[in-house]
Coordinates of C-alpha atoms in Angstrom, one line a residue:
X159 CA 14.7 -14.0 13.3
X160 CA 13.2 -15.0 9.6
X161 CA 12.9 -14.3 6.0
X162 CA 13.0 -10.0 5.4
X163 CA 9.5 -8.2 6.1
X164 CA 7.7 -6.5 3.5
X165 CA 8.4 -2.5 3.4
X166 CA 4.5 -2.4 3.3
X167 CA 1.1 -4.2 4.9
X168 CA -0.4 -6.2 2.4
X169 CA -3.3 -4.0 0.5
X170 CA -6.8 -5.5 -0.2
X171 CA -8.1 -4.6 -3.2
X172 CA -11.1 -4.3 -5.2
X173 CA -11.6 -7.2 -8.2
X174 CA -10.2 -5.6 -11.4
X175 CA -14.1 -5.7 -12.6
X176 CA -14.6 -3.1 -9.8
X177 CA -11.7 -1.0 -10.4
X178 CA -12.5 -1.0 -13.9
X179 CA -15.8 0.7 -13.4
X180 CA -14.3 2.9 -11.0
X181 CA -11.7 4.5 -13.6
X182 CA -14.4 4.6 -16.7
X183 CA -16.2 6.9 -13.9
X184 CA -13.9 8.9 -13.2
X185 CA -15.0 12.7 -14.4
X186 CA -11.8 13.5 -16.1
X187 CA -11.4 10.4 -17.9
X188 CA -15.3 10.4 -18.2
X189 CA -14.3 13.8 -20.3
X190 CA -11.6 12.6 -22.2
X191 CA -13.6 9.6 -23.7
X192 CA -16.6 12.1 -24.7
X193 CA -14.4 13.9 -26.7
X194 CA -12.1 11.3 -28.2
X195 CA -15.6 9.8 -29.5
X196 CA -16.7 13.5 -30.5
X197 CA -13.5 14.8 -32.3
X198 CA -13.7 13.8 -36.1
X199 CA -11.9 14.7 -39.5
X200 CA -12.7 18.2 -38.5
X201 CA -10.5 18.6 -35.5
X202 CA -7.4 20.1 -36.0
X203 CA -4.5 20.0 -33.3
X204 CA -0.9 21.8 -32.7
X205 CA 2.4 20.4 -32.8
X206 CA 2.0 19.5 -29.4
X207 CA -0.8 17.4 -29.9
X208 CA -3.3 20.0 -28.6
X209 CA -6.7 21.3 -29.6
X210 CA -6.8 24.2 -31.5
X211 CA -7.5 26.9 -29.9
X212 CA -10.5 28.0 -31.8
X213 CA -11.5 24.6 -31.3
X214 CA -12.0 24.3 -27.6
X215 CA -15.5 26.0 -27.1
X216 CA -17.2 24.1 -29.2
X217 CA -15.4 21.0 -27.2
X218 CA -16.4 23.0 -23.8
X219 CA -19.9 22.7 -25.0
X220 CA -19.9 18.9 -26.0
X221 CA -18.7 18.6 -22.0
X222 CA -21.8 20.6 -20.8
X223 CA -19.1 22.8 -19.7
X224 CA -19.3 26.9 -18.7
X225 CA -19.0 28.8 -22.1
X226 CA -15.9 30.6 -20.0
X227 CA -12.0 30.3 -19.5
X228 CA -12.5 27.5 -17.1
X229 CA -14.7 25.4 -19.4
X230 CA -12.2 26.0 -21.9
X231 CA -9.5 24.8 -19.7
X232 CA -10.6 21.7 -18.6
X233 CA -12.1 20.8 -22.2
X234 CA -7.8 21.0 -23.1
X235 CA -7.1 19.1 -19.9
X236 CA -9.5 16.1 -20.9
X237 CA -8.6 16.3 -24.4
X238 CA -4.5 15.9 -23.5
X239 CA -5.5 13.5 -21.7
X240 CA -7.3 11.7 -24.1
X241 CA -4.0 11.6 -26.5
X242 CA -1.7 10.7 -23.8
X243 CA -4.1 7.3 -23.0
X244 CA -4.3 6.6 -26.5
X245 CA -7.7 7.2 -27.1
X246 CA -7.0 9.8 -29.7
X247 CA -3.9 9.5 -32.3
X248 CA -2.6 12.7 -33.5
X249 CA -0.9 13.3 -36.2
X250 CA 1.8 15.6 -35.9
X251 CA 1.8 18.8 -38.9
X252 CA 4.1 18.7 -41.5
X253 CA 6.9 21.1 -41.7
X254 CA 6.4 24.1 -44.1
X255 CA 2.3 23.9 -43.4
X256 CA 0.5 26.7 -42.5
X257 CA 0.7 30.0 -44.1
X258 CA -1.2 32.9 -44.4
X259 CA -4.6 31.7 -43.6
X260 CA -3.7 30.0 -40.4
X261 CA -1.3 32.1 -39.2
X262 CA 1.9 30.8 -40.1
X263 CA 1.2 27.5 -37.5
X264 CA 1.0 24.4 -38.9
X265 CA -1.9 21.9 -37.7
X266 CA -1.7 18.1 -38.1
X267 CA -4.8 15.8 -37.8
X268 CA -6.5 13.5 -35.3
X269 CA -7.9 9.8 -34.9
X270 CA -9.4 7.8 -32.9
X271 CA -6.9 5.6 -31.0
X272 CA -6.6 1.5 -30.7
X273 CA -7.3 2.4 -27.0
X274 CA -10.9 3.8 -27.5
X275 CA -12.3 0.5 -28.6
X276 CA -10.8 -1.0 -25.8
X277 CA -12.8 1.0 -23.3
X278 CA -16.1 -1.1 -24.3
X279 CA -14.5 -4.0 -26.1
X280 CA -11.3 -5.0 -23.9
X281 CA -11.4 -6.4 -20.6
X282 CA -10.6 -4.4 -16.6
X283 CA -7.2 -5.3 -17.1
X284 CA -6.8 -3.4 -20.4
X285 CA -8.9 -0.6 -19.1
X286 CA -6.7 -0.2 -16.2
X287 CA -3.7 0.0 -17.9
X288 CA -5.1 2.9 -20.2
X289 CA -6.2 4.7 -16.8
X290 CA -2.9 3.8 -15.2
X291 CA -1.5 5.5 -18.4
X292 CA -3.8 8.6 -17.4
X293 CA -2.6 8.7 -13.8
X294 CA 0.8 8.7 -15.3
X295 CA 0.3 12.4 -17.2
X296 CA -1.9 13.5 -14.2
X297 CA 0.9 13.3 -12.2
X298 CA 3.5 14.9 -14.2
X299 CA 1.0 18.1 -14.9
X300 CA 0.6 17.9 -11.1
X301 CA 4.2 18.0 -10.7
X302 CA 4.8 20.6 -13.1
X303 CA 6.1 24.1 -12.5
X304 CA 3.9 26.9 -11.6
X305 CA 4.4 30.1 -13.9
X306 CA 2.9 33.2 -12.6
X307 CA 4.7 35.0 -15.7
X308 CA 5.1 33.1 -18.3
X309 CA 6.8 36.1 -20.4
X310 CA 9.4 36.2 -18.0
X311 CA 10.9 33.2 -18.6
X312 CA 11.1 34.1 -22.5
X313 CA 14.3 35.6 -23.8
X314 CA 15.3 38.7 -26.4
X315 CA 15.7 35.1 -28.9
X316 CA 12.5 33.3 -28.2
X317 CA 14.3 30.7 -25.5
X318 CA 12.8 29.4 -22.8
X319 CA 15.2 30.2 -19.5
X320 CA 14.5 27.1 -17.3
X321 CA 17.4 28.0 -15.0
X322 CA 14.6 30.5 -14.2
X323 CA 12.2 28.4 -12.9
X324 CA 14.2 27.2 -9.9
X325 CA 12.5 24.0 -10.6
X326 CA 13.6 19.9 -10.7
X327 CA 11.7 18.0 -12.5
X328 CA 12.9 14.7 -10.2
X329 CA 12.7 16.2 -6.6
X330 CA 9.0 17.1 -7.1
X331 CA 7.8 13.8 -8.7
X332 CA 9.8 12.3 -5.5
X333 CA 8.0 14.6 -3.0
X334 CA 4.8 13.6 -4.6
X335 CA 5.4 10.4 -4.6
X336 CA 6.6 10.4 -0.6
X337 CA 3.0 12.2 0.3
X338 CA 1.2 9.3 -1.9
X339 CA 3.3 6.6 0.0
X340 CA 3.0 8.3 3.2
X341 CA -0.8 8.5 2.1
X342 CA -1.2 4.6 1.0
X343 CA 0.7 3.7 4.4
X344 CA -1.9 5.9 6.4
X345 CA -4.9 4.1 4.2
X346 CA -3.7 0.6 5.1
X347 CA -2.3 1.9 8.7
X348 CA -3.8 -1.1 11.7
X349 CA -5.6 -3.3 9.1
X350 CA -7.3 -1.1 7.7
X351 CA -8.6 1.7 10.6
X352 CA -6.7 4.4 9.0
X353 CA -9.3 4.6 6.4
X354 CA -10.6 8.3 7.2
X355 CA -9.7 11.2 5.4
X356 CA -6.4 12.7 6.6
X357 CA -5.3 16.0 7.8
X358 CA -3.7 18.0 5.0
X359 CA -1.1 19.6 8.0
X360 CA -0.7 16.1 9.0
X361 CA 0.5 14.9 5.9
X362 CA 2.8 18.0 4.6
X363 CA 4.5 17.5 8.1
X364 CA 5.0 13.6 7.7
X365 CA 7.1 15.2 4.4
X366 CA 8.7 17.9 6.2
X367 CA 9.2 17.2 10.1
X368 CA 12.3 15.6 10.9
X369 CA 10.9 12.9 13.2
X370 CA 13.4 13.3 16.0
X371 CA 12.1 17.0 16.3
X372 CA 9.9 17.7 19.1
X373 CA 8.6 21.6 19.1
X374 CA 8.9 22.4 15.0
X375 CA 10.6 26.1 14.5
X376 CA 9.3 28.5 12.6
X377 CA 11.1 27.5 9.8
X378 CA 9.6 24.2 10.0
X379 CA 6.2 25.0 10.1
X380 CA 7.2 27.8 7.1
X381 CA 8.1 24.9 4.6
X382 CA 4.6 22.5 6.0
X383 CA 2.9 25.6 4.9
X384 CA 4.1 26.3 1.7
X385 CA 3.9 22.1 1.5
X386 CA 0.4 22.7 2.1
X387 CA -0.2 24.8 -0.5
X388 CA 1.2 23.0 -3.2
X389 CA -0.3 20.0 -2.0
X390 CA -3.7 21.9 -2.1
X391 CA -3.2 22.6 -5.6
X392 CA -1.8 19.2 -6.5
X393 CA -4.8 17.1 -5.0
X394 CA -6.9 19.5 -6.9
X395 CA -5.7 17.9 -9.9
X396 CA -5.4 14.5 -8.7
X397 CA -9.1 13.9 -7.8
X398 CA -11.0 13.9 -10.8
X399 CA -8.5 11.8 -11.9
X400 CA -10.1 8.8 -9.1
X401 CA -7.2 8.5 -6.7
X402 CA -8.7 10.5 -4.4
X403 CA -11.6 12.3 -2.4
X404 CA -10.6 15.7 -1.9
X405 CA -11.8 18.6 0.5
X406 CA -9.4 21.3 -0.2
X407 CA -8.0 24.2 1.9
X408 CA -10.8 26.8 2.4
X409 CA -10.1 29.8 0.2
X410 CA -10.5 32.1 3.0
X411 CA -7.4 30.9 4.7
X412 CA -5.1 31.8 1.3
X413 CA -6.3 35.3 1.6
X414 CA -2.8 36.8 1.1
X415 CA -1.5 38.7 4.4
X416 CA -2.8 42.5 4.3
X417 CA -5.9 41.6 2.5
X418 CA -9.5 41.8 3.9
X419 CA -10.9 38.2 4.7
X420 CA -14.7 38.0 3.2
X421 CA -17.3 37.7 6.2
X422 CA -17.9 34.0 5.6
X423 CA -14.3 33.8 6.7
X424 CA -14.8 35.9 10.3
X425 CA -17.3 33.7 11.1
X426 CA -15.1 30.5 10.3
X427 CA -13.5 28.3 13.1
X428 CA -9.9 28.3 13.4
X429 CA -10.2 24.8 15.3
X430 CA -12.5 23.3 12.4
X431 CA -9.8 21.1 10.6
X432 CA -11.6 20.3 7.8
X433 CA -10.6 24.0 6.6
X434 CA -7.0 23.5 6.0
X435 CA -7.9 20.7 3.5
X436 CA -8.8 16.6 4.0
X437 CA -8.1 14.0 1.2
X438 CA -8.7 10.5 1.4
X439 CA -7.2 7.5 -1.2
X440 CA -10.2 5.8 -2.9
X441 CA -10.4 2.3 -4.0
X442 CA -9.0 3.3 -7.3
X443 CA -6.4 5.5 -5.7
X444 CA -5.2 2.4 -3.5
X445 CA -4.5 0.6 -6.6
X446 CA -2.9 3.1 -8.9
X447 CA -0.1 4.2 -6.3
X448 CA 0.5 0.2 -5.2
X449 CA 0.9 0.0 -9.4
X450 CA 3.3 3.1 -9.5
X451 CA 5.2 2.0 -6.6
X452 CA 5.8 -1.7 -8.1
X453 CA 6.8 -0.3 -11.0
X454 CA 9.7 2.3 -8.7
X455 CA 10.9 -1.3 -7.6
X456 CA 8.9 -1.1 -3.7
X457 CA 7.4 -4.1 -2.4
X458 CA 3.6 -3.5 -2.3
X459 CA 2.2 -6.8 -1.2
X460 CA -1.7 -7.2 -2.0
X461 CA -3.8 -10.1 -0.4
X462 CA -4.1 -12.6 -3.2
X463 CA -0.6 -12.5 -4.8
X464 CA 0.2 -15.5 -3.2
X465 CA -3.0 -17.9 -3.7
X466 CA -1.0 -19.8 -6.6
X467 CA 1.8 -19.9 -5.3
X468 CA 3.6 -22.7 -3.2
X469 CA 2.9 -23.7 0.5
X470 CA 6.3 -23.0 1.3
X471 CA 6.2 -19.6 -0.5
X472 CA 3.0 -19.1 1.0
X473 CA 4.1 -19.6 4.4
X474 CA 7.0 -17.6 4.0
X475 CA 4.7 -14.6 2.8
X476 CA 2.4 -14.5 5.7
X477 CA 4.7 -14.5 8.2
X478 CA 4.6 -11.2 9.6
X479 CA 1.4 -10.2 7.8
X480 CA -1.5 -8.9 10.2
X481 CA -3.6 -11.3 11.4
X482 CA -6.6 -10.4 8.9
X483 CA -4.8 -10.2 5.9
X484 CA -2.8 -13.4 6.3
X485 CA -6.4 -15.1 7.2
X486 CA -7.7 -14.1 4.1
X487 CA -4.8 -14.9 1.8
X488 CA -4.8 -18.5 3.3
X489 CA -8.6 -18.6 2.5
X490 CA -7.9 -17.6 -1.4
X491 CA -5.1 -20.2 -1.3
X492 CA -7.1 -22.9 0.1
X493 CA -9.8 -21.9 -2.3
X494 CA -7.6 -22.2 -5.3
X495 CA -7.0 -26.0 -4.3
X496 CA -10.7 -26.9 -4.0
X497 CA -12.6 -29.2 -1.6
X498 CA -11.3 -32.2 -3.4
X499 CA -8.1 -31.3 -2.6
X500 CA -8.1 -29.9 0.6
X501 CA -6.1 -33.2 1.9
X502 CA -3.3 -32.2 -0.5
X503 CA -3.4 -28.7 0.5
X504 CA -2.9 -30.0 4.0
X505 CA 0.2 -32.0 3.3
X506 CA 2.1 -29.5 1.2
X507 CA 1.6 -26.8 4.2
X508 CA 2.4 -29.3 6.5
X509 CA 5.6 -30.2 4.7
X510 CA 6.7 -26.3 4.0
X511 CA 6.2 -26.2 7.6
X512 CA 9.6 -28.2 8.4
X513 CA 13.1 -27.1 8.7
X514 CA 15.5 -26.0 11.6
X515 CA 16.4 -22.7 9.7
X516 CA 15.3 -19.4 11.9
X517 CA 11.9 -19.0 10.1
X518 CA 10.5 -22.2 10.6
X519 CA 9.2 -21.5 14.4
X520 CA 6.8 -19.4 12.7
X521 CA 6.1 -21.0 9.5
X522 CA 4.5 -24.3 11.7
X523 CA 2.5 -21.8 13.4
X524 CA 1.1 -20.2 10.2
X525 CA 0.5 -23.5 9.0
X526 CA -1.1 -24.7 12.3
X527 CA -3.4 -21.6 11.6
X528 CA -3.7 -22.3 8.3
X529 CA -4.9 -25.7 8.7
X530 CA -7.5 -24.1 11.3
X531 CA -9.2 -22.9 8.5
X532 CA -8.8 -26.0 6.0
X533 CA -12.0 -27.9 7.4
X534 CA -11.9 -31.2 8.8
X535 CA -11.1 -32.6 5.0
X536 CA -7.5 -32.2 6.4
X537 CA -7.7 -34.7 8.9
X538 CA -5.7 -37.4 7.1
X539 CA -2.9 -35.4 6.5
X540 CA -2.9 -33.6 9.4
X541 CA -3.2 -37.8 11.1
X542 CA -0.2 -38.8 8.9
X543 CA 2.4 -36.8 10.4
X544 CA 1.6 -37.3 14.6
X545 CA 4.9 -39.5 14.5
X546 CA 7.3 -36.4 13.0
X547 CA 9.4 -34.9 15.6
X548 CA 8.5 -31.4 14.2
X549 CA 4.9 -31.4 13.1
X550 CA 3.4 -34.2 15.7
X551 CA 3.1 -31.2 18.4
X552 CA 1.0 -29.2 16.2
X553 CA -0.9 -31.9 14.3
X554 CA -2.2 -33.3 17.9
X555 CA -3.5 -29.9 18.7
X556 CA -5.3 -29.6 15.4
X557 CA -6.3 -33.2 16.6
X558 CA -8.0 -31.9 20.0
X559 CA -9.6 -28.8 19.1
X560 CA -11.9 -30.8 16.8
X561 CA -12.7 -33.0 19.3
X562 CA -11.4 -36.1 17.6
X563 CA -10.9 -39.7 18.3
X564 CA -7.7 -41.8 19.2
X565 CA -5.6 -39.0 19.3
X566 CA -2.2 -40.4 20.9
X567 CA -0.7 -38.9 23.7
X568 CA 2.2 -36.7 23.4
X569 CA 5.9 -38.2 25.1
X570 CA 7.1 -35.3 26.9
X571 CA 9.9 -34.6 24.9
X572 CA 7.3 -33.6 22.8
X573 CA 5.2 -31.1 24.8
X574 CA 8.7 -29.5 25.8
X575 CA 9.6 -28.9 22.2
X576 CA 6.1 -28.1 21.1
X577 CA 6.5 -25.4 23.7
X578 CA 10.1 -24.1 22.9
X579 CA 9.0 -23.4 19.1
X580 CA 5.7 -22.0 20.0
X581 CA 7.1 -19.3 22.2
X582 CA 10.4 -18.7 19.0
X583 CA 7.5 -18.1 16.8
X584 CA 5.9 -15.9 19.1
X585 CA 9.0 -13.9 19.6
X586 CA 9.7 -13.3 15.8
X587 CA 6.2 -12.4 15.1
X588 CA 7.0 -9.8 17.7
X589 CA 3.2 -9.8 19.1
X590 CA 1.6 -7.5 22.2
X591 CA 4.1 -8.1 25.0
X592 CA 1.4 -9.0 27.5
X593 CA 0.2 -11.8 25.4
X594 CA 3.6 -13.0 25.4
X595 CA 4.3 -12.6 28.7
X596 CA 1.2 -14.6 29.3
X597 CA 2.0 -17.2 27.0
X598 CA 5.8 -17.7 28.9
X599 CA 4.2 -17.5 32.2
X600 CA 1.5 -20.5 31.1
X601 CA 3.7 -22.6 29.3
X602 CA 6.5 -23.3 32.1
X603 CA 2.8 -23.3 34.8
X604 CA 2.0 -26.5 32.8
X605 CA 4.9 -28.6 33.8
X606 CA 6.4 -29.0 37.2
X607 CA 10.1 -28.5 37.1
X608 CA 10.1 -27.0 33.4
X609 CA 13.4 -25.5 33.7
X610 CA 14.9 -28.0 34.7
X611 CA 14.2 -30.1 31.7
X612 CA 13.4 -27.7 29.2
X613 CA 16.8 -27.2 28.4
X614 CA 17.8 -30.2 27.2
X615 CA 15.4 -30.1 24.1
X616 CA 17.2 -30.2 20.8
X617 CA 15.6 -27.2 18.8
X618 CA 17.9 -24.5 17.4
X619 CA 16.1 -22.0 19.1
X620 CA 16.2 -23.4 22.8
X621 CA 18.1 -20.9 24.4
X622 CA 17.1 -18.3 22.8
X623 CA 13.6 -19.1 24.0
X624 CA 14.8 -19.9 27.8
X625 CA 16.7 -16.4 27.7
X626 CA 13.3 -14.6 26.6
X627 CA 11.6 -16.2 29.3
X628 CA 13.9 -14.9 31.7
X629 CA 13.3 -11.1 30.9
X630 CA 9.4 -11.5 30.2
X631 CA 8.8 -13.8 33.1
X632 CA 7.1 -11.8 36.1
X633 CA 7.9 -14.5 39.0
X634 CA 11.7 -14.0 39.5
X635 CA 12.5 -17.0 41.1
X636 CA 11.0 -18.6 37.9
X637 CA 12.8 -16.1 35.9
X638 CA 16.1 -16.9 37.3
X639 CA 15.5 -20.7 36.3
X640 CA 14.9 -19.7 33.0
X641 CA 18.1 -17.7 33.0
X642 CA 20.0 -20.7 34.2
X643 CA 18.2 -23.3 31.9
X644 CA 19.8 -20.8 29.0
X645 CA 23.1 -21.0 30.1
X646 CA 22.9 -24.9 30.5
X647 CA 21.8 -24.7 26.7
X648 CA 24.1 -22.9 26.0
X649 CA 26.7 -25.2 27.0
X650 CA 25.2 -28.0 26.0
X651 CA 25.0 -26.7 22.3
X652 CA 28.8 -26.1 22.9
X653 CA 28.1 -22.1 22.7

């Protein structure tokens, strides 16, 4: 019936102080500022920005990392890293330099980057966006193709045959992307709940299984599998990164068909979940894919966007946000008005909360909550409107649940059209049905012959309402009232 609903539940984040910290902890981005603060005039990088190869054991052992292959390779991870944030700036090699003692490949120089400083001297926001910048080249080495043979792909003429790869470069950021947002959804799935670790089948399939499919085929459960896989190796590359806590898929389960499984893996057991991989978003992780989705152009709501905003944008927001989140949001909005001005706040909800348009049922309901939690400072605003035709329903209710004085009784066109627009902004905010059966039920209980004068209330949403009431109402005499006080209505609004 109202305004368009957010594509997502609002997120609750972490201040930016918090997520600051979080990032600068982060063991890959831990690694790439060690080594942007340990590489001098000394260091010498490709064309590509890299580390030279000779280079990397002695930055493997700055790291505290294994004198190997591995402690090689993630030395060149963190130090690509560190050029792509900024930390380092490289200077690409001339053309024509190089020669005999290197080789014939050229080397250009490095320095540190603006960025580095900004690490200790900057504030959150500009060390998020450096680690936001990080997440960015994570991603796109996570989406990256896998070469088994590299020489393959490398023709008689030096080329590189990317036809070969069978690889596009868009569909596997998208897929990617889809598990994250699947992921995010999961993470903020009934307020909150959903914020165990998740089931790496669980969230290949939500990627894979048509969801009008009941038994999957094999061929189904093929393409989750291989999902799987790449997922496994994706999230391995993700987590030191801070997005996420990762348990991935026990080796023993990738032992390639005709192989010997080790003994640890005879023992295993196949119903033990856990083994087939378990990821979780962290409070970093929550942030950075709500940043990467804002910037794809998807509305990400987080609880606080709307604290300086209007009352009537405010109001508008909320309205189909769950109850905890919209609670909190009014609290920040409130708070950003101060106790002085609590009895401004109350009039500029108060006066978002009129109109006749479809969204305004629920709007007066959202500000009758809102005002709830605005503290008896309210009261003179809330006292200045019992006279208005749309707000003096509400504002007497406010009235009585604080127990004050000299509060006016209602004229019953009032209590009738009090209950028509409570019940329309019960429907849109589509709540449990048996609440809303209860509240039909209670409503019409209240008044002796309510059908037979409910109709004749002049809100837009009349019989509308009366219809509802006739479906949800469990009495059916009293549902066949209701069913003829909507057609009256109907009539009587010439429709």
């Amino acid at each position: 019936m109202s305004a368009e609903r957010p594509s997502l539940p609002p997120v609750r984040l972490n201040s930016e102080a918090e997520l600051a910290r979080d990032a600068l902890a982060a063991p890959l981005f831990v690694r790439a500022v060690r080594l942007a603060r340990w590489a001098g005039p000394d260091s010498r990088v490709g064309a590509g920005g890299e580390l030279a190869e000779d280079q990397l054991p002695a930055a493997a052992e700055h790291l505290a990392l294994p004198a190997d292959e591995d402690g090689a390779a993630y030395a060149s991870e963190a130090w690509r890293l560190a050029v792509d944030t900024g930390l380092l700036d490289v200077t690409d090699p001339e053309e024509g330099e190089g020669g005999e003692g290197t080789g014939g490949d050229a080397e250009g120089t490095v320095t540190a980057g603006e960025n580095l400083a900004l690490l200790t001297g900057g504030s959150p926001q500009d060390v998020l966006s450096i680690w936001l910048d990080g997440l960015d080249a994570v991603h796109a080495d996570a989406t990256a193709p896998v070469l088994d043979d590299f020489a393959d792909l490398v023709g008689e003429d030096g080329s590189i045959d990317f036809d070969a790869l069978d690889w596009d470069p868009e569909a596997e950021a998208e897929f990617l992307d889809g598990v994250l947002g699947n992921l995010y959804l999961l993470t903020l799935a009934d307020n909150g709940a959903g914020e165990g670790p998740v089931p790496l089948p669980a969230l290949a399939a939500s990627m894979i299984v048509p969801d009008d499919m009941g038994e999957p085929t094999d061929d189904i459960l093929e393409q989750v599998s291989e999902a799987m896989m790449r997922l496994d190796d994706q999230f391995r590359l993700l987590e030191p990164i801070g997005i996420v806590e990762y348990h991935p898929v026990d080796e023993a389960l990738l032992v390639e068909e005709g192989e010997a499984a080790d003994a640890s893996a005879a023992g295993a057991d196949d119903e033990d979940v856990t083994r087939y991989g378990m990821v979780k978003l962290t409070p970093l992780g929550l942030y950075g894919i709500r940043a990467r989705m804002l910037e794809a152009g998807v509305d990400a709501p987080a609880v606080g966007d709307l604290a300086g905003k209007g009352a009537d944008v405010l109001l508008d927001g909320i309205a189909h946000y769950p109850e905890s989140a919209a609670r909190a949001e009014v609290k920040l909005w409130l708070a950003g008005h101060g106790g002085e001005g609590a009895v401004a706040a109350a009039a500029e909800l108060l006066a978002a909360a009129r109109g006749t348009d479809e969204g305004a049922p629920l709007r007066r309901l959202h500000c009758q909550q809102a005002l709830a939690l605005a503290g008896p400072e309210a009261e003179p605003a809330v006292r200045a409107v019992l006279g208005d035709p749309e707000l003096g329903g509400l504002s007497r209710v406010w009235l009585a649940e604080r127990g004050a004085a000299d509060v006016p009784a209602p004229p019953e066109d009032m209590i009738f059209w009090l209950a028509i627009d409570t019940i329309a902004a019960q429907l849109d905010a589509e709540g449990e049905l048996d609440e809303l059966q209860g509240l039909v039920e209670g409503l019409s209980a209240q008044h002796s012959g309510f059908f037979d004068e409910v109709w004749r209330v002049d809100h837009p949403a009349t019989a509308e309402v009366l219809e509802a009431m006739g479906r949800l109402h469990s009495d059916k005499k009293a549902a066949k009232d209701a069913r003829k006080a909507a057609f009256k209505a109907r009539s009587r609004a010439g429709g």
